[in-house]
């Protein structure tokens, strides 16, 4: 029996974790219990030393001191303050009026507002519930197809997983050991493409099934000029003026910004240029609308002015947060803190910040932060036992004979994440699965930023796939469960049935999987948005430091490599000067038998 346990320790470890989870124990405590139980079993079997968990307190303190994770409560607080201050209602009403006159306009408005809420709130529940309460009754009132309406709402709510600044991307960067700023830069283009695919799908539905997505009737358009015009022409002119300003800024961006941030090379990253150009355009639009209102110039229509005052402040806040991160002026934690302060200022300016709202926001932020922290601590306890049992080697052997190399590995991992997403939450996948798969991906030469963005895109489907698609449950909780009389049209509106909500998600799940396939096929969509670090040889380093190159530098290493017997594995690269090894990991290795 003991020999069987020793030879199959890692598979039994995973089976034990599965048993704990199926018993209904919370994931954080299930992970910790599995790690502790099998750690003590391993000690009894002689697999580990008696002091296996001696470094655990140090590792837990390291988690508590992790400044990267501090960005999670800041971005969460920013999003909840904006959501509780009524931003979602204003955005849905205003953007709905802009696109309402065209077929599919309401669905497009839901997708665009969902993307904006994703970038500001970062919380799927807040986005889906807000749009379900506000947009769904309007879409049902004017005869939208049920599956299209519910699918657009649930799918746009899941954009919070992929649109920077996303909580998932923060956690992914932490678990993969990469920069949050690089993860944001890598995810920006795929996220924008996914939003474009959603809108393209709605446009195709409007072309081939126009009755499914009718336009808003004239009586439902509330922003009209005294002459009876809609005011869209004024909005288009304002958009063109701001677009010209954005293009002009893009031409001079590098010459202005590079000296300010001390950047030695010519040019600038494209994502940085785009974000700051849009910031300039947004500030110009807000300034023109403000001058128009203060001086009564009547240059802008009511619609253009309303769109500017409602849409621009959250856009500027997002652009400033991302812009400072991309520029390197602020870390993601500092950017999150700036975003939280900006959200509070916006709520005060709109006179919608009260003590109950602030209390609810702080309470929700604390709950989510503690939830993430406990899962991370539990996964750390589990990883102690997993790593001590050489679990990473066992996982590597699982993929040894997997056909297809990198492509085969990525397909297998995405299928695994897609299936797991049907049953467990994205945080649990990020903290349990990613640390196990990341070393294998790194060893296969897969860029970990690319890998992280692929997984983040895939994790969106976890909110839409039954039986535990949380976005489906959020919408079900606010969608009408019985027939009701509409207060505007006085018509009887049939209830929204649960199969209609599930059916509505299918098309958008397919779109999300198509986007995952596109990212796998074209990795430059991710890696092209990341500033590549210049690699220098030892001679070039010495030349730049203006130091004479020691002719014996590296000679000892070359002699050792020549003296090494054939077939011997090369030794690990020495740590760079000043780099300290994690004492907890060193202790884990030292405790393994035979070392």
Coordinates of N, CA, C and O in Angstrom, one line a residue, residues 45-202:
X45 N 5.1 8.7 5.0 CA 5.7 7.8 4.0 C 7.2 8.0 3.7 O 7.8 7.2 3.0
X46 N 7.7 9.1 4.3 CA 9.1 9.3 4.1 C 9.4 10.1 2.8 O 10.6 10.2 2.4
X47 N 8.4 10.6 2.2 CA 8.6 11.4 0.9 C 9.2 12.8 1.3 O 10.0 13.3 0.5
X48 N 8.7 13.4 2.4 CA 9.2 14.7 2.7 C 9.8 14.7 4.1 O 9.5 13.8 4.9
X49 N 10.6 15.7 4.4 CA 11.1 15.9 5.7 C 10.0 16.4 6.7 O 9.0 16.9 6.3
X50 N 10.3 16.3 8.0 CA 9.3 16.7 9.0 C 9.1 18.2 9.0 O 8.1 18.6 9.6
X51 N 10.0 18.9 8.5 CA 9.9 20.4 8.5 C 9.4 21.0 7.1 O 9.8 22.0 6.7
X52 N 8.5 20.2 6.5 CA 8.1 20.6 5.1 C 7.4 22.0 5.2 O 7.7 22.8 4.3
X53 N 6.6 22.2 6.1 CA 5.8 23.5 6.2 C 6.5 24.6 7.0 O 5.8 25.5 7.4
X54 N 7.7 24.4 7.3 CA 8.4 25.4 8.2 C 8.4 26.8 7.5 O 8.3 27.8 8.2
X55 N 8.5 26.8 6.2 CA 8.6 28.1 5.5 C 7.2 28.7 5.2 O 7.1 29.7 4.6
X56 N 6.1 28.0 5.5 CA 4.8 28.4 5.1 C 4.5 29.8 5.7 O 3.9 30.6 4.9
X57 N 4.7 30.1 6.9 CA 4.4 31.5 7.4 C 5.1 32.5 6.6 O 4.5 33.6 6.4
X58 N 6.4 32.3 6.2 CA 7.1 33.3 5.4 C 6.4 33.5 4.1 O 6.3 34.6 3.6
X59 N 6.0 32.4 3.5 CA 5.3 32.5 2.2 C 4.0 33.2 2.3 O 3.6 34.0 1.4
X60 N 3.2 33.0 3.3 CA 2.0 33.7 3.6 C 2.2 35.2 3.8 O 1.5 36.0 3.2
X61 N 3.3 35.5 4.5 CA 3.6 36.9 4.7 C 4.0 37.5 3.4 O 3.7 38.7 3.1
X62 N 4.7 36.8 2.5 CA 5.0 37.3 1.2 C 3.8 37.6 0.3 O 3.8 38.6 -0.4
X63 N 2.8 36.8 0.5 CA 1.5 37.1 -0.2 C 0.9 38.4 0.3 O 0.4 39.2 -0.5
X64 N 0.9 38.5 1.6 CA 0.3 39.7 2.2 C 1.1 41.0 1.8 O 0.5 42.1 1.7
X65 N 2.4 40.8 1.5 CA 3.2 42.0 1.1 C 3.3 42.2 -0.4 O 4.0 43.1 -0.9
X66 N 2.5 41.4 -1.2 CA 2.6 41.5 -2.6 C 1.9 42.8 -3.1 O 0.7 42.9 -3.1
X67 N 2.7 43.7 -3.6 CA 2.1 45.0 -4.0 C 1.3 44.9 -5.3 O 0.3 45.7 -5.5
X68 N 1.6 43.9 -6.1 CA 0.8 43.7 -7.4 C -0.6 43.4 -7.1 O -1.6 44.0 -7.7
X69 N -0.9 42.5 -6.1 CA -2.3 42.2 -5.7 C -3.0 43.3 -5.1 O -4.2 43.3 -5.0
X70 N -2.3 44.3 -4.6 CA -3.0 45.5 -4.0 C -3.8 46.2 -5.1 O -4.7 47.0 -4.7
X71 N -3.5 46.0 -6.4 CA -4.3 46.7 -7.4 C -5.7 46.1 -7.5 O -6.6 46.8 -7.9
X72 N -5.9 44.9 -7.0 CA -7.3 44.3 -7.1 C -8.3 45.1 -6.2 O -9.3 45.5 -6.8
X73 N -8.0 45.4 -4.9 CA -9.0 46.2 -4.2 C -9.2 47.7 -4.8 O -10.3 48.2 -4.8
X74 N -8.1 48.2 -5.3 CA -8.2 49.6 -5.9 C -9.1 49.6 -7.1 O -10.0 50.5 -7.2
X75 N -8.9 48.7 -8.0 CA -9.7 48.7 -9.2 C -11.1 48.3 -8.9 O -12.1 48.7 -9.5
X76 N -11.3 47.4 -8.0 CA -12.6 47.0 -7.5 C -13.4 48.1 -6.9 O -14.6 48.4 -7.3
X77 N -12.8 48.9 -6.1 CA -13.4 50.1 -5.5 C -13.8 51.1 -6.5 O -14.9 51.7 -6.5
X78 N -12.9 51.3 -7.5 CA -13.1 52.2 -8.6 C -14.4 51.8 -9.3 O -15.3 52.6 -9.6
X79 N -14.5 50.5 -9.7 CA -15.6 50.1 -10.4 C -16.9 50.1 -9.7 O -18.0 50.6 -10.2
X80 N -16.9 49.7 -8.4 CA -18.1 49.7 -7.6 C -18.7 51.1 -7.4 O -19.9 51.4 -7.4
X81 N -17.7 52.1 -7.1 CA -18.2 53.5 -6.9 C -18.8 54.0 -8.1 O -19.9 54.6 -8.1
X82 N -18.2 53.7 -9.3 CA -18.8 54.2 -10.6 C -20.2 53.5 -10.8 O -21.1 54.2 -11.3
X83 N -20.3 52.3 -10.5 CA -21.5 51.5 -10.8 C -22.6 52.0 -9.8 O -23.8 52.2 -10.3
X84 N -22.3 52.2 -8.6 CA -23.3 52.6 -7.6 C -23.7 54.0 -7.7 O -24.8 54.4 -7.2
X85 N -22.9 54.8 -8.4 CA -23.2 56.2 -8.6 C -24.1 56.5 -9.8 O -24.3 57.6 -10.2
X86 N -24.6 55.4 -10.4 CA -25.6 55.5 -11.5 C -24.9 55.7 -12.9 O -25.6 56.1 -13.8
X87 N -23.6 55.4 -13.0 CA -23.0 55.6 -14.3 C -23.6 54.6 -15.4 O -23.8 55.0 -16.5
X88 N -23.9 53.4 -15.0 CA -24.4 52.4 -16.0 C -25.8 52.9 -16.5 O -26.0 52.8 -17.8
X89 N -26.6 53.4 -15.7 CA -27.9 53.9 -16.2 C -27.8 55.0 -17.2 O -28.4 55.0 -18.3
X90 N -26.9 56.0 -16.8 CA -26.7 57.1 -17.7 C -26.1 56.7 -19.1 O -26.5 57.2 -20.1
X91 N -25.1 55.8 -19.0 CA -24.5 55.3 -20.2 C -25.5 54.6 -21.1 O -25.5 54.8 -22.3
X92 N -26.2 53.7 -20.5 CA -27.2 52.9 -21.4 C -28.2 53.7 -22.0 O -28.6 53.6 -23.2
X93 N -28.7 54.7 -21.3 CA -29.7 55.6 -21.8 C -29.1 56.5 -23.0 O -29.7 56.6 -24.0
X94 N -28.0 57.0 -22.7 CA -27.4 57.9 -23.7 C -26.9 57.2 -25.0 O -27.2 57.6 -26.1
X95 N -26.1 56.1 -24.8 CA -25.6 55.4 -25.9 C -26.8 54.7 -26.7 O -26.7 54.6 -27.9
X96 N -27.8 54.3 -26.0 CA -29.0 53.7 -26.6 C -29.7 54.8 -27.5 O -30.2 54.4 -28.6
X97 N -29.7 56.0 -27.1 CA -30.2 57.1 -27.9 C -29.4 57.4 -29.2 O -29.9 57.7 -30.2
X98 N -28.1 57.1 -29.1 CA -27.2 57.4 -30.2 C -27.4 56.3 -31.3 O -27.6 56.6 -32.5
X99 N -27.5 55.0 -30.9 CA -27.5 54.0 -31.9 C -29.0 53.4 -32.1 O -29.2 52.6 -32.9
X100 N -29.9 53.9 -31.2 CA -31.3 53.4 -31.3 C -32.0 53.5 -32.6 O -32.7 52.6 -33.0
X101 N -31.8 54.6 -33.4 CA -32.5 54.8 -34.6 C -32.2 53.8 -35.7 O -32.9 53.7 -36.7
X102 N -31.1 53.0 -35.5 CA -30.8 52.0 -36.6 C -31.1 50.6 -36.0 O -31.2 50.4 -34.8
X103 N -31.3 49.6 -37.0 CA -31.6 48.3 -36.5 C -30.4 47.7 -35.8 O -29.3 47.8 -36.3
X104 N -30.7 47.0 -34.7 CA -29.6 46.4 -33.9 C -28.9 47.5 -33.0 O -28.0 47.1 -32.3
X105 N -29.4 48.7 -33.1 CA -28.7 49.8 -32.3 C -28.7 49.5 -30.8 O -27.7 49.8 -30.2
X106 N -29.8 49.0 -30.3 CA -29.9 48.8 -28.8 C -28.9 47.7 -28.4 O -28.2 47.8 -27.4
X107 N -28.8 46.6 -29.2 CA -27.8 45.6 -28.9 C -26.4 46.1 -29.0 O -25.5 45.8 -28.2
X108 N -26.1 46.9 -30.1 CA -24.7 47.5 -30.2 C -24.5 48.4 -29.0 O -23.3 48.4 -28.4
X109 N -25.5 49.2 -28.5 CA -25.3 50.1 -27.4 C -25.0 49.2 -26.1 O -24.1 49.6 -25.3
X110 N -25.7 48.1 -26.0 CA -25.4 47.2 -24.8 C -24.0 46.7 -24.9 O -23.3 46.6 -23.8
X111 N -23.5 46.3 -26.0 CA -22.1 45.8 -26.2 C -21.1 46.9 -25.8 O -20.1 46.6 -25.1
X112 N -21.3 48.1 -26.4 CA -20.4 49.2 -26.1 C -20.4 49.6 -24.6 O -19.3 49.8 -24.0
X113 N -21.5 49.7 -24.1 CA -21.6 50.0 -22.6 C -21.1 48.9 -21.8 O -20.4 49.2 -20.8
X114 N -21.3 47.7 -22.2 CA -20.7 46.5 -21.5 C -19.2 46.6 -21.5 O -18.5 46.3 -20.5
X115 N -18.6 47.0 -22.6 CA -17.1 47.1 -22.7 C -16.7 48.2 -21.8 O -15.6 48.1 -21.1
X116 N -17.4 49.4 -21.8 CA -17.0 50.5 -20.9 C -17.2 50.1 -19.4 O -16.3 50.4 -18.6
X117 N -18.2 49.4 -19.1 CA -18.4 49.0 -17.7 C -17.3 47.9 -17.3 O -16.8 47.9 -16.2
X118 N -16.9 47.1 -18.3 CA -15.9 46.1 -18.1 C -14.6 46.8 -17.7 O -13.8 46.4 -16.8
X119 N -14.3 47.9 -18.5 CA -13.0 48.6 -18.2 C -13.1 49.5 -16.9 O -12.0 49.8 -16.4
X120 N -14.3 49.8 -16.5 CA -14.3 50.6 -15.2 C -14.7 49.8 -14.0 O -14.0 49.9 -13.0
X121 N -15.7 48.9 -14.1 CA -16.0 48.1 -12.9 C -15.2 46.9 -12.8 O -14.8 46.5 -11.7
X122 N -14.9 46.2 -13.9 CA -14.2 45.0 -13.8 C -14.9 43.8 -13.2 O -14.3 42.8 -12.8
X123 N -16.2 44.0 -12.9 CA -17.0 43.0 -12.2 C -18.1 42.6 -13.1 O -19.0 43.4 -13.5
X124 N -18.2 41.3 -13.4 CA -19.2 40.8 -14.3 C -20.6 40.9 -13.7 O -21.5 41.3 -14.5
X125 N -20.8 40.6 -12.5 CA -22.1 40.7 -11.9 C -22.7 42.1 -12.0 O -23.9 42.3 -12.3
X126 N -21.9 43.1 -11.7 CA -22.4 44.5 -11.8 C -22.8 44.9 -13.2 O -23.9 45.5 -13.4
X127 N -22.0 44.5 -14.2 CA -22.3 44.8 -15.6 C -23.6 44.1 -16.0 O -24.5 44.7 -16.6
X128 N -23.7 42.8 -15.8 CA -24.8 42.0 -16.3 C -26.1 42.5 -15.6 O -27.2 42.7 -16.2
X129 N -26.1 42.6 -14.3 CA -27.3 43.0 -13.5 C -27.7 44.4 -13.9 O -28.9 44.6 -14.1
X130 N -26.8 45.3 -14.1 CA -27.2 46.7 -14.5 C -27.9 46.7 -15.8 O -28.9 47.3 -16.0
X131 N -27.2 46.0 -16.8 CA -27.8 46.0 -18.1 C -29.1 45.2 -18.2 O -30.0 45.5 -19.0
X132 N -29.2 44.2 -17.4 CA -30.4 43.4 -17.3 C -31.6 44.2 -16.8 O -32.7 44.0 -17.3
X133 N -31.3 45.0 -15.8 CA -32.4 45.8 -15.2 C -32.8 47.0 -16.1 O -34.0 47.4 -16.1
X134 N -31.9 47.5 -16.9 CA -32.1 48.8 -17.6 C -32.4 48.5 -19.1 O -33.5 49.0 -19.6
X135 N -31.6 47.7 -19.7 CA -31.7 47.5 -21.2 C -32.7 46.4 -21.5 O -33.5 46.6 -22.5
X136 N -32.8 45.3 -20.8 CA -33.6 44.2 -21.2 C -35.1 44.6 -21.3 O -35.8 44.3 -22.3
X137 N -35.7 45.4 -20.3 CA -37.1 45.8 -20.5 C -37.3 46.6 -21.8 O -38.4 46.5 -22.4
X138 N -36.4 47.5 -22.1 CA -36.5 48.3 -23.3 C -36.5 47.4 -24.6 O -37.2 47.6 -25.5
X139 N -35.5 46.5 -24.6 CA -35.4 45.6 -25.8 C -36.6 44.7 -25.9 O -37.1 44.5 -27.1
X140 N -37.2 44.3 -24.8 CA -38.4 43.5 -24.9 C -39.6 44.3 -25.3 O -40.5 43.9 -26.1
X141 N -39.6 45.6 -24.9 CA -40.7 46.5 -25.2 C -40.9 46.7 -26.7 O -42.0 46.7 -27.2
X142 N -39.7 46.8 -27.4 CA -39.8 47.1 -28.8 C -39.5 45.9 -29.7 O -39.2 46.1 -30.8
X143 N -39.7 44.7 -29.1 CA -39.8 43.5 -30.0 C -38.5 42.9 -30.3 O -38.4 42.2 -31.4
X144 N -37.4 43.0 -29.5 CA -36.2 42.3 -29.8 C -36.3 40.8 -29.6 O -37.1 40.3 -28.7
X145 N -35.6 40.0 -30.4 CA -35.6 38.6 -30.3 C -35.0 38.3 -28.9 O -34.0 38.9 -28.5
X146 N -35.6 37.4 -28.1 CA -35.2 37.1 -26.8 C -33.7 36.6 -26.7 O -33.0 37.0 -25.8
X147 N -33.4 35.7 -27.6 CA -32.0 35.1 -27.5 C -31.0 36.1 -27.8 O -29.9 36.1 -27.2
X148 N -31.2 37.0 -28.8 CA -30.3 38.0 -29.1 C -30.1 39.0 -28.0 O -29.0 39.4 -27.6
X149 N -31.2 39.4 -27.4 CA -31.2 40.4 -26.3 C -30.5 39.9 -25.1 O -29.6 40.5 -24.5
X150 N -30.8 38.6 -24.7 CA -30.2 38.1 -23.5 C -28.7 37.7 -23.8 O -27.8 37.9 -22.9
X151 N -28.4 37.2 -25.0 CA -27.0 36.9 -25.3 C -26.1 38.1 -25.3 O -25.0 38.1 -24.9
X152 N -26.6 39.2 -25.9 CA -25.8 40.5 -25.9 C -25.5 41.0 -24.5 O -24.4 41.4 -24.2
X153 N -26.5 40.9 -23.6 CA -26.3 41.4 -22.3 C -25.3 40.5 -21.5 O -24.4 41.0 -20.9
X154 N -25.5 39.2 -21.5 CA -24.6 38.3 -20.8 C -23.2 38.3 -21.4 O -22.2 38.3 -20.6
X155 N -23.0 38.3 -22.7 CA -21.7 38.3 -23.3 C -20.9 39.6 -23.1 O -19.7 39.6 -22.8
X156 N -21.6 40.7 -23.2 CA -20.9 42.0 -23.0 C -20.5 42.1 -21.6 O -19.5 42.8 -21.3
X157 N -21.3 41.5 -20.6 CA -20.9 41.6 -19.2 C -19.6 40.8 -19.0 O -18.8 41.2 -18.1
X158 N -19.3 39.7 -19.7 CA -18.1 39.0 -19.5 C -16.9 39.6 -20.0 O -15.8 39.1 -19.8
X159 N -17.0 40.7 -20.8 CA -15.8 41.5 -21.3 C -14.9 41.9 -20.1 O -13.8 42.3 -20.3
X160 N -15.5 42.0 -18.9 CA -14.7 42.4 -17.8 C -13.5 41.5 -17.5 O -12.5 41.8 -16.8
X161 N -13.5 40.3 -18.1 CA -12.4 39.3 -18.0 C -11.2 39.7 -18.9 O -10.1 39.3 -18.6
X162 N -11.4 40.4 -20.0 CA -10.4 40.6 -21.0 C -10.0 42.0 -21.2 O -8.9 42.3 -21.7
X163 N -10.9 43.0 -20.9 CA -10.6 44.4 -21.3 C -9.8 45.0 -20.1 O -10.3 45.0 -19.0
X164 N -8.6 45.5 -20.4 CA -7.8 46.2 -19.3 C -8.6 47.4 -18.8 O -9.3 48.1 -19.6
X165 N -8.5 47.7 -17.5 CA -7.7 47.0 -16.5 C -8.6 45.9 -15.9 O -9.5 46.2 -15.1
X166 N -8.3 44.7 -16.2 CA -9.1 43.5 -15.8 C -8.4 42.9 -14.5 O -7.2 42.8 -14.4
X167 N -9.3 42.5 -13.6 CA -8.8 41.8 -12.4 C -8.1 40.4 -12.8 O -7.2 40.0 -12.2
X168 N -8.7 39.8 -13.8 CA -8.2 38.5 -14.2 C -6.8 38.7 -14.7 O -5.9 37.8 -14.5
X169 N -6.5 39.7 -15.5 CA -5.2 40.0 -16.0 C -4.2 40.3 -14.9 O -3.0 39.9 -15.0
X170 N -4.6 40.9 -13.9 CA -3.7 41.2 -12.7 C -3.3 39.9 -12.1 O -2.1 39.6 -11.8
X171 N -4.3 39.0 -11.8 CA -4.0 37.7 -11.2 C -3.2 36.9 -12.1 O -2.2 36.2 -11.7
X172 N -3.5 36.9 -13.4 CA -2.7 36.1 -14.4 C -1.3 36.5 -14.4 O -0.3 35.7 -14.5
X173 N -1.0 37.9 -14.4 CA 0.3 38.4 -14.4 C 1.1 37.9 -13.2 O 2.3 37.5 -13.2
X174 N 0.4 38.0 -12.0 CA 1.0 37.6 -10.8 C 1.4 36.1 -10.8 O 2.5 35.7 -10.4
X175 N 0.5 35.3 -11.3 CA 0.7 33.8 -11.3 C 1.8 33.4 -12.3 O 2.5 32.4 -12.1
X176 N 1.9 34.2 -13.4 CA 2.9 33.9 -14.5 C 4.2 34.5 -14.2 O 5.2 34.3 -15.0
X177 N 4.3 35.4 -13.2 CA 5.5 36.1 -12.9 C 5.9 37.1 -14.0 O 7.0 37.4 -14.3
X178 N 4.9 37.8 -14.6 CA 5.1 38.8 -15.6 C 4.5 40.1 -15.2 O 3.7 40.2 -14.2
X179 N 4.9 41.2 -15.9 CA 4.5 42.5 -15.6 C 3.0 42.7 -15.9 O 2.5 42.3 -17.0
X180 N 2.3 43.3 -15.0 CA 0.8 43.6 -15.2 C 0.7 44.6 -16.4 O -0.2 44.5 -17.2
X181 N 1.6 45.6 -16.5 CA 1.6 46.5 -17.6 C 1.7 45.8 -19.0 O 1.0 46.1 -19.9
X182 N 2.6 44.8 -19.1 CA 2.8 44.0 -20.3 C 1.5 43.2 -20.6 O 1.1 43.0 -21.7
X183 N 0.9 42.7 -19.5 CA -0.3 41.9 -19.7 C -1.4 42.7 -20.2 O -2.2 42.3 -21.1
X184 N -1.5 44.0 -19.7 CA -2.6 44.9 -20.2 C -2.3 45.3 -21.6 O -3.2 45.3 -22.5
X185 N -1.0 45.6 -22.0 CA -0.7 45.9 -23.3 C -0.9 44.8 -24.3 O -1.4 45.0 -25.4
X186 N -0.6 43.6 -23.9 CA -0.9 42.4 -24.7 C -2.3 42.1 -25.0 O -2.7 41.6 -26.0
X187 N -3.2 42.4 -24.0 CA -4.6 42.1 -24.1 C -5.4 43.2 -24.8 O -6.6 42.9 -25.1
X188 N -4.9 44.3 -25.0 CA -5.6 45.5 -25.5 C -6.2 45.2 -26.9 O -7.4 45.4 -27.1
X189 N -5.3 44.8 -27.8 CA -5.8 44.6 -29.2 C -6.8 43.4 -29.3 O -7.9 43.6 -29.9
X190 N -6.5 42.2 -28.7 CA -7.5 41.2 -28.7 C -8.9 41.6 -28.1 O -9.9 41.2 -28.6
X191 N -8.8 42.3 -27.0 CA -10.1 42.8 -26.4 C -10.9 43.7 -27.3 O -12.1 43.5 -27.5
X192 N -10.2 44.6 -28.0 CA -10.9 45.5 -29.0 C -11.4 44.7 -30.2 O -12.5 44.9 -30.7
X193 N -10.7 43.7 -30.6 CA -11.1 42.8 -31.7 C -12.4 42.0 -31.3 O -13.3 41.8 -32.1
X194 N -12.4 41.5 -30.1 CA -13.6 40.8 -29.6 C -14.8 41.6 -29.6 O -15.9 41.2 -30.0
X195 N -14.7 42.9 -29.1 CA -15.8 43.8 -29.1 C -16.3 44.0 -30.5 O -17.5 44.0 -30.8
X196 N -15.3 44.1 -31.5 CA -15.7 44.3 -32.9 C -16.4 43.1 -33.4 O -17.3 43.3 -34.2
X197 N -16.0 41.9 -33.0 CA -16.7 40.7 -33.5 C -18.1 40.6 -33.0 O -19.0 40.2 -33.7
X198 N -18.3 41.0 -31.7 CA -19.7 41.1 -31.2 C -20.6 42.0 -32.0 O -21.7 41.7 -32.4
X199 N -20.0 43.2 -32.3 CA -20.8 44.2 -33.0 C -21.1 43.7 -34.5 O -22.1 43.9 -35.0
X200 N -20.0 43.1 -35.0 CA -20.2 42.5 -36.4 C -21.3 41.5 -36.4 O -22.1 41.4 -37.4
X201 N -21.4 40.7 -35.4 CA -22.5 39.6 -35.3 C -23.8 40.3 -35.3 O -24.8 39.9 -36.0
X202 N -24.0 41.4 -34.5 CA -25.3 42.1 -34.4 C -25.6 42.7 -35.8 O -26.8 42.7 -36.2

